[in-house]
Coordinates of C-alpha atoms in Angstrom, one line a residue:
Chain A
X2 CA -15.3 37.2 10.9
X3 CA -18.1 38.7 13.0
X4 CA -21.3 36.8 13.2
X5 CA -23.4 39.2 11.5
X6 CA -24.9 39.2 8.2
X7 CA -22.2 38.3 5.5
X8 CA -20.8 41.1 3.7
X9 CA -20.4 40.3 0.1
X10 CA -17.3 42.1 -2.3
X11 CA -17.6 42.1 -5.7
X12 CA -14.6 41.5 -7.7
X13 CA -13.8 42.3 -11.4
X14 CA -11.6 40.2 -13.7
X15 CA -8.9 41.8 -16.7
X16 CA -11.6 40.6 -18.6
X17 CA -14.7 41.9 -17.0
X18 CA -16.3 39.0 -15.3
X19 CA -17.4 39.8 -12.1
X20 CA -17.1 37.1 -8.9
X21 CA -19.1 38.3 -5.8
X22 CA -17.8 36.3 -3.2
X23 CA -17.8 36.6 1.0
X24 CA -15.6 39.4 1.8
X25 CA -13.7 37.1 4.6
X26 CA -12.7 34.9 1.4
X27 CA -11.5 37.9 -0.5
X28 CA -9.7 38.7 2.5
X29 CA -7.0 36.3 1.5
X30 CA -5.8 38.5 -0.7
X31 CA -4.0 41.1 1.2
X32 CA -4.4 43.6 -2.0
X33 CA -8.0 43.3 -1.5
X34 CA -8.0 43.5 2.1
X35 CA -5.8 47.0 2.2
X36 CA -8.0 48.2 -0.7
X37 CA -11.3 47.7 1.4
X38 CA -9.8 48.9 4.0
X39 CA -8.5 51.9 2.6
X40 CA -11.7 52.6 0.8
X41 CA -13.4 52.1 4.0
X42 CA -16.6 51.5 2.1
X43 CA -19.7 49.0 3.7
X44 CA -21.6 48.2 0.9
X45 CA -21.7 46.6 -2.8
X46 CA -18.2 47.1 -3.3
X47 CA -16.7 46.5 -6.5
X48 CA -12.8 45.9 -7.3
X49 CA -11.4 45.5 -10.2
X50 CA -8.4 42.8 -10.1
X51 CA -6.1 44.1 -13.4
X52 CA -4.1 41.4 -15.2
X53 CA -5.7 38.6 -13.5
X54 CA -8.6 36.6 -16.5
X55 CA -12.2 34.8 -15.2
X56 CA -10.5 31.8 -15.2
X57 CA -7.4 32.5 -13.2
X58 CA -9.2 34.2 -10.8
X59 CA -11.8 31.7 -10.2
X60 CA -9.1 29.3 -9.7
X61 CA -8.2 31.6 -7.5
X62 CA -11.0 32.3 -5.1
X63 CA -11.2 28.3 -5.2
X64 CA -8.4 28.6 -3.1
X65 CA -8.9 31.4 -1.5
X66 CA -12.5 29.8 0.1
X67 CA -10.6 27.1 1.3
X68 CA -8.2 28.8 2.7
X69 CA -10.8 31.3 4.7
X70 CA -12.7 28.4 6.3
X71 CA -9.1 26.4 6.7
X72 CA -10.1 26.5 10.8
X73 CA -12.7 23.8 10.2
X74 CA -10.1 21.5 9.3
X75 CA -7.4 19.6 10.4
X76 CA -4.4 20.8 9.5
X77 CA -3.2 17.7 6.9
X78 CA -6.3 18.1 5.1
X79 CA -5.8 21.6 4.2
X80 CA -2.2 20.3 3.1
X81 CA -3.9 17.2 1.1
X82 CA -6.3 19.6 -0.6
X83 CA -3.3 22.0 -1.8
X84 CA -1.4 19.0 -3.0
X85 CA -4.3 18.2 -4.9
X86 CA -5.3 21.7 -6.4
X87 CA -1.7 22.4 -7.3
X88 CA -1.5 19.3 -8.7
X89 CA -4.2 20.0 -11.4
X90 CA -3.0 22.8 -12.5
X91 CA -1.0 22.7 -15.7
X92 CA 1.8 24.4 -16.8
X93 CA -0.2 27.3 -18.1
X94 CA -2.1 28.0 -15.1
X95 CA 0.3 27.2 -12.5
X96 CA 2.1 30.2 -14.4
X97 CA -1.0 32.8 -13.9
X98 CA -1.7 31.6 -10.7
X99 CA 1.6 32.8 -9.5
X100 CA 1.2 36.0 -11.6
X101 CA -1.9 36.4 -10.0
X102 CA -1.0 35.4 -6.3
X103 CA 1.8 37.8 -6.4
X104 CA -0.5 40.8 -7.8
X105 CA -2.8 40.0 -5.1
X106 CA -0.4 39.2 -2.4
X107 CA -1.6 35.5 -1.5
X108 CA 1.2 34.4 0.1
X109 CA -0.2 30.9 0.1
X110 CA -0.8 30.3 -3.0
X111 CA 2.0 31.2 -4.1
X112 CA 4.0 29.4 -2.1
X113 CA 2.1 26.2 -3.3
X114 CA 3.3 27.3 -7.1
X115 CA 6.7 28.2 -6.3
X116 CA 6.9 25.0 -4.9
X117 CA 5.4 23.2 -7.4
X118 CA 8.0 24.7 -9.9
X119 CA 10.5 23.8 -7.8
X120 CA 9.7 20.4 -7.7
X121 CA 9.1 20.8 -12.0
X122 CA 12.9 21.8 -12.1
X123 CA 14.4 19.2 -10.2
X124 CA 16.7 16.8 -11.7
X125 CA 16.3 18.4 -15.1
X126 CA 19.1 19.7 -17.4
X127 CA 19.6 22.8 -18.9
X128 CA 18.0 22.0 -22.1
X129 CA 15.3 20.3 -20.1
X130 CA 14.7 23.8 -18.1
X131 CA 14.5 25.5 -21.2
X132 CA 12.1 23.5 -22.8
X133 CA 9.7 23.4 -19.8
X134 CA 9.8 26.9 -19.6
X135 CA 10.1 27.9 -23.3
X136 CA 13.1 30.0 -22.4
X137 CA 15.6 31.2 -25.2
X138 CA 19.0 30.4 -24.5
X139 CA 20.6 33.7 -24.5
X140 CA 24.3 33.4 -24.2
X141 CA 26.2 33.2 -27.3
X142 CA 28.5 30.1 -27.9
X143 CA 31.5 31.1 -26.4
X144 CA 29.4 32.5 -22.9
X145 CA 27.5 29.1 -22.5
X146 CA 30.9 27.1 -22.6
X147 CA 32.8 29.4 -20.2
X148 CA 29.3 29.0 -17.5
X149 CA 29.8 25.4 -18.1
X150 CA 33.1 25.2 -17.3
X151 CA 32.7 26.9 -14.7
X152 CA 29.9 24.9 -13.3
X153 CA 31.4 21.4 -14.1
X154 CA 32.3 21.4 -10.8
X155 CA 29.7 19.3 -9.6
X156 CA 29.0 17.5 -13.1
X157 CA 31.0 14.0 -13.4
Chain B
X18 CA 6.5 31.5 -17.5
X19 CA 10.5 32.7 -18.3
X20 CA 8.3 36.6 -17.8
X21 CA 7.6 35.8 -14.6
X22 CA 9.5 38.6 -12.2
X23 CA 12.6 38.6 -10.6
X24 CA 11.1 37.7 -7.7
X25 CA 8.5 35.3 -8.3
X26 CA 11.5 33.4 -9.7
X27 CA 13.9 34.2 -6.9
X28 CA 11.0 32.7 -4.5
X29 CA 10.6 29.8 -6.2
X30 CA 14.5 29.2 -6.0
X31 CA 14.3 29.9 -2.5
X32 CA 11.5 28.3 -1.4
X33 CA 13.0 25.1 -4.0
X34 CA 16.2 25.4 -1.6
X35 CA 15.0 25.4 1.2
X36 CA 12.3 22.7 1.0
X37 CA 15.8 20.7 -0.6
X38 CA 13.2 20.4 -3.8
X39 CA 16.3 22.0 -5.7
X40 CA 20.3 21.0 -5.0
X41 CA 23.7 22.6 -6.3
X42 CA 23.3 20.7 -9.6
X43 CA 19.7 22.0 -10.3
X44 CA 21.2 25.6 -9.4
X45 CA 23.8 24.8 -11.6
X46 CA 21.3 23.4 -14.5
X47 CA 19.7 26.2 -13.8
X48 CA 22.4 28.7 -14.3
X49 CA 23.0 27.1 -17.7
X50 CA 19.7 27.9 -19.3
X51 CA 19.8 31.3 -19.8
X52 CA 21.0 35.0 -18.6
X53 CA 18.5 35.9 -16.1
X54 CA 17.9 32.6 -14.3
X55 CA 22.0 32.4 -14.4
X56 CA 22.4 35.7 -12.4
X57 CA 19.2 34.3 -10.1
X58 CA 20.4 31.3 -9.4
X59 CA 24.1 32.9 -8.1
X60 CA 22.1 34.6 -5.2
X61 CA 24.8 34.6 -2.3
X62 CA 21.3 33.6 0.0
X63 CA 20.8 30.5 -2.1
X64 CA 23.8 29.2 -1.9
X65 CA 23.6 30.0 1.7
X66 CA 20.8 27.8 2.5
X67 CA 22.4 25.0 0.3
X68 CA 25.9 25.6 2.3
X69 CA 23.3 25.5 5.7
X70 CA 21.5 22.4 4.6
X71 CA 24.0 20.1 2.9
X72 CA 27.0 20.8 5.1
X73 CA 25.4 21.6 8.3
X74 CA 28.6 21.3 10.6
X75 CA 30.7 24.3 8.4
X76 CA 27.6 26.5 9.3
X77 CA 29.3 27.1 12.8
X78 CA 32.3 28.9 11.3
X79 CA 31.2 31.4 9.0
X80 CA 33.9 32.9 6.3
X81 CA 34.4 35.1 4.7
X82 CA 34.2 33.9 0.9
X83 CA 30.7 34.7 -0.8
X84 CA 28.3 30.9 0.0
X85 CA 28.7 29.9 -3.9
X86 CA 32.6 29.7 -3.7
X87 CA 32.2 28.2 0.1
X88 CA 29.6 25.7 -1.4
X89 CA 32.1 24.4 -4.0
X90 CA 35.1 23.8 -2.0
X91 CA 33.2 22.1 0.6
X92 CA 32.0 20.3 -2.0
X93 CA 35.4 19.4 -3.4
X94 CA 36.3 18.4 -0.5
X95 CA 33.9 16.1 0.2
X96 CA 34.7 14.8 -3.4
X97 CA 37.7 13.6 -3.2
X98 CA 36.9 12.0 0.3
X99 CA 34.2 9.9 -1.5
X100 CA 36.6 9.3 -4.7
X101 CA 39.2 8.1 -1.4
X102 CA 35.9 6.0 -0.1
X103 CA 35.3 4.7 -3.3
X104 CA 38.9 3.2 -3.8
X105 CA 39.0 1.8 -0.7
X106 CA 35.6 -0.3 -2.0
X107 CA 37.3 -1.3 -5.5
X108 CA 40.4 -3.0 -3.2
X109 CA 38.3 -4.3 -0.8
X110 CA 36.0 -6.2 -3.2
X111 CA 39.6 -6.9 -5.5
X112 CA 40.8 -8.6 -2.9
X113 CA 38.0 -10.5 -2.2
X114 CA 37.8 -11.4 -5.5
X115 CA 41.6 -12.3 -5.4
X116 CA 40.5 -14.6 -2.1
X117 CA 38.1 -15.8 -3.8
X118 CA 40.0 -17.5 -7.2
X119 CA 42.7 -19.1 -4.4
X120 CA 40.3 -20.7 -2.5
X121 CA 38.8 -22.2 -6.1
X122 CA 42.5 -23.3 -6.6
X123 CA 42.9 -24.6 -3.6
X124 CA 39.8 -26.8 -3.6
X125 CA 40.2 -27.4 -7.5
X126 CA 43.8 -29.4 -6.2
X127 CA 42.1 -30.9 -3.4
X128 CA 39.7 -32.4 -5.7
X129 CA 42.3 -33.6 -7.5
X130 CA 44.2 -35.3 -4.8
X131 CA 41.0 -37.1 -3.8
X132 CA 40.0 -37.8 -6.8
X133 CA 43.4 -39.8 -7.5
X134 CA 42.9 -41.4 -3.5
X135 CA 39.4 -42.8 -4.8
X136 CA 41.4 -44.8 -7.6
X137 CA 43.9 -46.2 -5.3
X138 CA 41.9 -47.0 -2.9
X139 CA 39.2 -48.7 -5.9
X140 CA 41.8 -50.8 -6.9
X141 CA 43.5 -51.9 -4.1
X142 CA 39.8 -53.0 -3.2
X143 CA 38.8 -54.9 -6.8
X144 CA 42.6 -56.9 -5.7
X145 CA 40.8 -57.8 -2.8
X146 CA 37.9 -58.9 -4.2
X147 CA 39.6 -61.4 -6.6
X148 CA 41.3 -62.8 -3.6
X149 CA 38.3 -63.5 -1.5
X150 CA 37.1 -65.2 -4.5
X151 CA 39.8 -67.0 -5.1
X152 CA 39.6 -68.2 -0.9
X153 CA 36.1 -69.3 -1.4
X154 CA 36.8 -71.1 -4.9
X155 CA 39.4 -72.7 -2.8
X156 CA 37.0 -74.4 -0.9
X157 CA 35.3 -76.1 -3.9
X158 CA 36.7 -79.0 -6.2
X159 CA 38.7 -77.0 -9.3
X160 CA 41.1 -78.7 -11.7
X161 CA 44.7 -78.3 -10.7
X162 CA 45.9 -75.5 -12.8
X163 CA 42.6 -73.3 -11.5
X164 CA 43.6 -74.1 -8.0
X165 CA 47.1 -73.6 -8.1
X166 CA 46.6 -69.8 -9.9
X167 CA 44.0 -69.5 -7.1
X168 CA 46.7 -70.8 -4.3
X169 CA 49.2 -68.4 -5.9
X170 CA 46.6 -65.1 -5.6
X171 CA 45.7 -65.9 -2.0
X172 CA 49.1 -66.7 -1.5
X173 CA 49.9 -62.8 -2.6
X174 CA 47.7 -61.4 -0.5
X175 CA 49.0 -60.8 3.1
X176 CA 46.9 -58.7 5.0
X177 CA 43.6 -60.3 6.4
X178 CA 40.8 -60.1 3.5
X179 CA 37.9 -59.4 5.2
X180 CA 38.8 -56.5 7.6
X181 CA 41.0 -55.1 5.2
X182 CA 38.3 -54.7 2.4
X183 CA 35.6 -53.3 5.0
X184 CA 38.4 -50.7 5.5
X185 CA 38.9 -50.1 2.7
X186 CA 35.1 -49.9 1.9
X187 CA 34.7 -47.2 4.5
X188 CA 37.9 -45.2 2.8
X189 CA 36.0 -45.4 -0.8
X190 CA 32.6 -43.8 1.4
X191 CA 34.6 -41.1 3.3
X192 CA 36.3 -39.8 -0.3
X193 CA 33.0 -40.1 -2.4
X194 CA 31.8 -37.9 0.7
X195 CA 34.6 -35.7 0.4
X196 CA 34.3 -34.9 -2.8
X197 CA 30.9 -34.1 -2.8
X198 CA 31.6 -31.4 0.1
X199 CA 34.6 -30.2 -2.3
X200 CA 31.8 -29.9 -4.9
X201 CA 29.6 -28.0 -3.0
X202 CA 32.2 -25.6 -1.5
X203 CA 33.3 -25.3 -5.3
X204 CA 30.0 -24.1 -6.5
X205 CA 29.4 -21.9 -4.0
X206 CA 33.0 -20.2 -4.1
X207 CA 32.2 -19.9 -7.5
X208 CA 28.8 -17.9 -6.8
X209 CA 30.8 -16.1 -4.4
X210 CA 32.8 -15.4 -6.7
X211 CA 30.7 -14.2 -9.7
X212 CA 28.8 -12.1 -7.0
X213 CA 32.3 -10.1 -6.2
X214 CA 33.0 -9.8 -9.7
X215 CA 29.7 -8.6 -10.5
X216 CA 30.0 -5.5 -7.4
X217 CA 33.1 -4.7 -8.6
X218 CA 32.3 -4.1 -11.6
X219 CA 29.3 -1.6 -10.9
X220 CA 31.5 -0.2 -8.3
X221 CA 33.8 0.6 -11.2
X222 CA 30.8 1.7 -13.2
X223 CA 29.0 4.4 -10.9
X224 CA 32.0 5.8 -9.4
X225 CA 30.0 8.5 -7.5
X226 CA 27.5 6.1 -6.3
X227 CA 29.6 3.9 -4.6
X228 CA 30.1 6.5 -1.7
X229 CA 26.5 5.6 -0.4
X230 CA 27.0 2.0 -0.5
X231 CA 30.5 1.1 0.6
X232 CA 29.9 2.1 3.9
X233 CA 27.0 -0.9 4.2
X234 CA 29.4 -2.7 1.7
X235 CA 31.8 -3.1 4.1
X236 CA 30.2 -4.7 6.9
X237 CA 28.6 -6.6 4.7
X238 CA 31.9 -8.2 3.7
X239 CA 33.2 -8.8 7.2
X240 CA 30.3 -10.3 7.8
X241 CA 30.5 -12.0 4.8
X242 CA 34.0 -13.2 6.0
X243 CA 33.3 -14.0 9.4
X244 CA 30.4 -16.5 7.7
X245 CA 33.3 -18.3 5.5
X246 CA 35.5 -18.5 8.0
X247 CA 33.0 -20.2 10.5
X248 CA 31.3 -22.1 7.5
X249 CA 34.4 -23.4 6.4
X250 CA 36.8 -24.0 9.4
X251 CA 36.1 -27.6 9.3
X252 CA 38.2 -28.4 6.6
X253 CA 41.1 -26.8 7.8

C-alpha cells in the first residue's frame, strides 16, 4: 500500500488466461497474499489459480478491485455495489464464485454468495431446494417419510 | 452447486441463520432434500443460533439437551400458547357475532313496534281530519241529512280538534324519525355484522396466522365496543 511504483502480479486461470492486476488487489485473496509472501519474489510474478476458469476469475478480481480501494468509499456504497454484483450473478456463477472464493480464501466474497444462497433457499420446499440445486433425492421411500415425520413438527 | 463442500454449505447455513435469511422450517425443508444437506442442516451450532435468535429469553438458562431438541420444544410450547391465543380470538369475535344478531333482533322488533305506532297514530289523525271538516262544513248551508251526519261526527269527537291533530302531527314526525334512525342503526349492525362474520371466518381459516393479529384484534374490538356503546347510548 506504499506509495511507490505499483507492483503488478500476474495471475493464471484453470484455463490459462492470464490477468495481471495491482498486487494490492490480488491481495484480497489471502491464498495469493501467503503465496507471494512465501515466495518472497519482487518481480513479474506469475500464479497460477487451479480450478478457478477466465471467467470466474475475472468476476472475481471485479470484486476483488473494489474491495482493495473499498477506503475511498463510504461504507453503504461498498454494500450497494455488492448487492448489486451479487445480484447479477446467476445461478451458475454464484456457484463458482463460491468455489473460487473458498480456494482463494476471499472471505468477502464469499460471504456475499453464501448469503445470496441463503436468501435463494428461503421459504422453499424440499422439492423446490432440490430443483434449484439439481440435487438427487437420496433417501429411499421409507427414509424420506420417517425425516418427515420427524420434522412435521413445525409443518401445519 | 449440491458438490459444493461441506463447508461452503455449512457457511451458507450459518451465515443464512444468523442473518435470520433461513428459519427452523427452511432447516427443516432443507433436511428433507437429501442426505448430506440433512446431516448439515442438524448442526447442534445451527440450531443454536436459531434457539438464540427466535427465543432470546431461554438463552439465559442453558440445558443440557442438544439446540435441535431444545428448539422444538420451545417451539411446542410456544405452539400451543398461540393455538390457546387463537381460541380466545374465535370466541371473542363469536361472541361478537352473537351480540351482533341480538342487537339486529332487537332493533328488527322495535321497528316493528313503531311501525304499528305510525298506523295508530295515522288513523287516529285521518278521524280528525274528517271532523274538522265536518266543523267547517258546519258553518255553511248543507241539506239536513248532510248536516245532521256532520253534527253526529263532530258530536263524536271529544277532544279539542285543532291541538289534538297538531299533536298528533308532531307524533307521526317523531316515529317517521324514529324509524329512519332504526334503519340506519339496522344497516350498520348489519355491516357490523358481516364484517365479524367475515374475521371469523379467516380466523378459522389461517389458524396459525391468527396469533399475530389477535393481539391488535383485540383492542380493536374494545375499541370497537366502547364506539357502540357511546354511539348508541341514546336509545337506551
Amino acid at each position: 500500500m506504499v506509495g511507490v511504483k505499483k507492483k503488478m502480479v500476474t495471475l493464471v486461470s484453470s484455463d490459462g488466461v492470464e490477468f495481471v492486476v495491482e498486487k494490492r488487489v490480488a491481495e484480497q485473496s489471502l491464498f495469493i497474499k501467503n503465496a507471494l509472501n512465501e515466495g518472497g519474489v519482487e518481480e513479474k510474478v506469475m500464479i497460477p489459480i487451479p480450478k478457478v476458469t477466465s471467467d470466474t476469475l475475472s468476476s472475481v478480481l471485479e470484486y476483488c478491485e473494489k474491495h482493495a480501494s473499498a477506503t475511498e468509499f463510504q461504507e453503504n456504497e461498498i454494500e450497494e455495489w455488492d448487492k448489486e454484483y451479487i445480484e447479477k450473478a446467476d445461478l451458475d456463477l454464484l456457484y463458482y464464485l463460491l468455489q473460487a472464493s473458498y480456494s482463494m480464501s476471499i472471505m468477502g466474497l464469499m460471504e456475499l454468495g453464501a448469503k445470496k444462497v441463503a436468501s435463494l433457499i428461503r421459504g422453499k420446499s424440499p422439492q423446490e431446494i432440490r430443483e434449484l440445486f439439481n440435487i438427487k433425492n437420496d433417501f429411499t421411500p421409507e427414509q424420506e417419510e420417517e425425516i418427515r415425520r420427524e420434522m412435521q413438527w413445525n409443518y401445519e | 452447486m449440491s458438490v459444493l463442500p461441506d463447508e461452503l454449505w455449512f457457511r451458507i447455513l450459518e451465515l443464512g441463520a444468523g442473518t435470520s435469511r433461513l428459519d427452523y422450517r427452511d432447516l427443516c425443508s432443507l433436511a428433507i432434500s437429501c442426505r448430506r444437506l440433512s446431516q448439515l442442516s442438524s448442526d447442534p451450532a445451527l440450531w443454536s443460533i436459531l434457539l438464540a435468535l427466535d427465543f432470546p429469553q431461554s438463552s439465559s438458562s442453558p440445558s443440557t439437551l442438544p439446540p435441535k431438541s431444545a428448539y422444538k420444544i420451545r417451539f411446542e410450547r410456544d405452539k400451543s400458547r398461540k393455538v390457546l391465543l387463537w381460541r380466545r380470538a374465535v370466541l371473542n369475535v363469536e361472541s361478537q357475532v352473537a351480540v351482533s344478531e341480538k342487537r339486529l333482533r332487537d332493533l328488527e322488533s322495535l321497528m316493528v313496534k313503531e311501525m304499528e305506532r305510525l298506523k295508530t297514530v295515522g288513523d287516529e289523525l285521518s278521524n280528525l281530519e274528517r271532523a274538522r271538516h265536518a266543523t267547517v262544513a258546519l258553518n255553511v248551508w248543507q241539506p239536513e241529512v248532510v248536516r245532521s251526519s256532520h253534527m253526529e261526527i263532530v258530536g263524536q269527537c271529544t277532544v279539542p280538534i285543532e291541538s289534538r291533530c297538531s299533536a298528533l302531527k308532531m307524533e307521526v314526525k317523531v316515529c317517521k324519525q324514529q324509524i329512519g334512525v332504526y334503519k340506519n342503526a339496522l344497516n350498520e349492525e348489519k355491516l357490523r355484522l358481516c364484517e365479524r362474520k367475515e374475521k371469523l371466518t379467516s380466523l378459522k381459516y389461517h389458524p396459525l396466522q391468527s396469533y399475530q393479529t389477535s393481539n391488535t384484534d383485540d383492542k380493536d374490538n374494545v375499541k370497537r365496543k366502547k364506539l357502540k356503546q357511546s354511539k348508541y347510548s341514546y336509545w337506551k
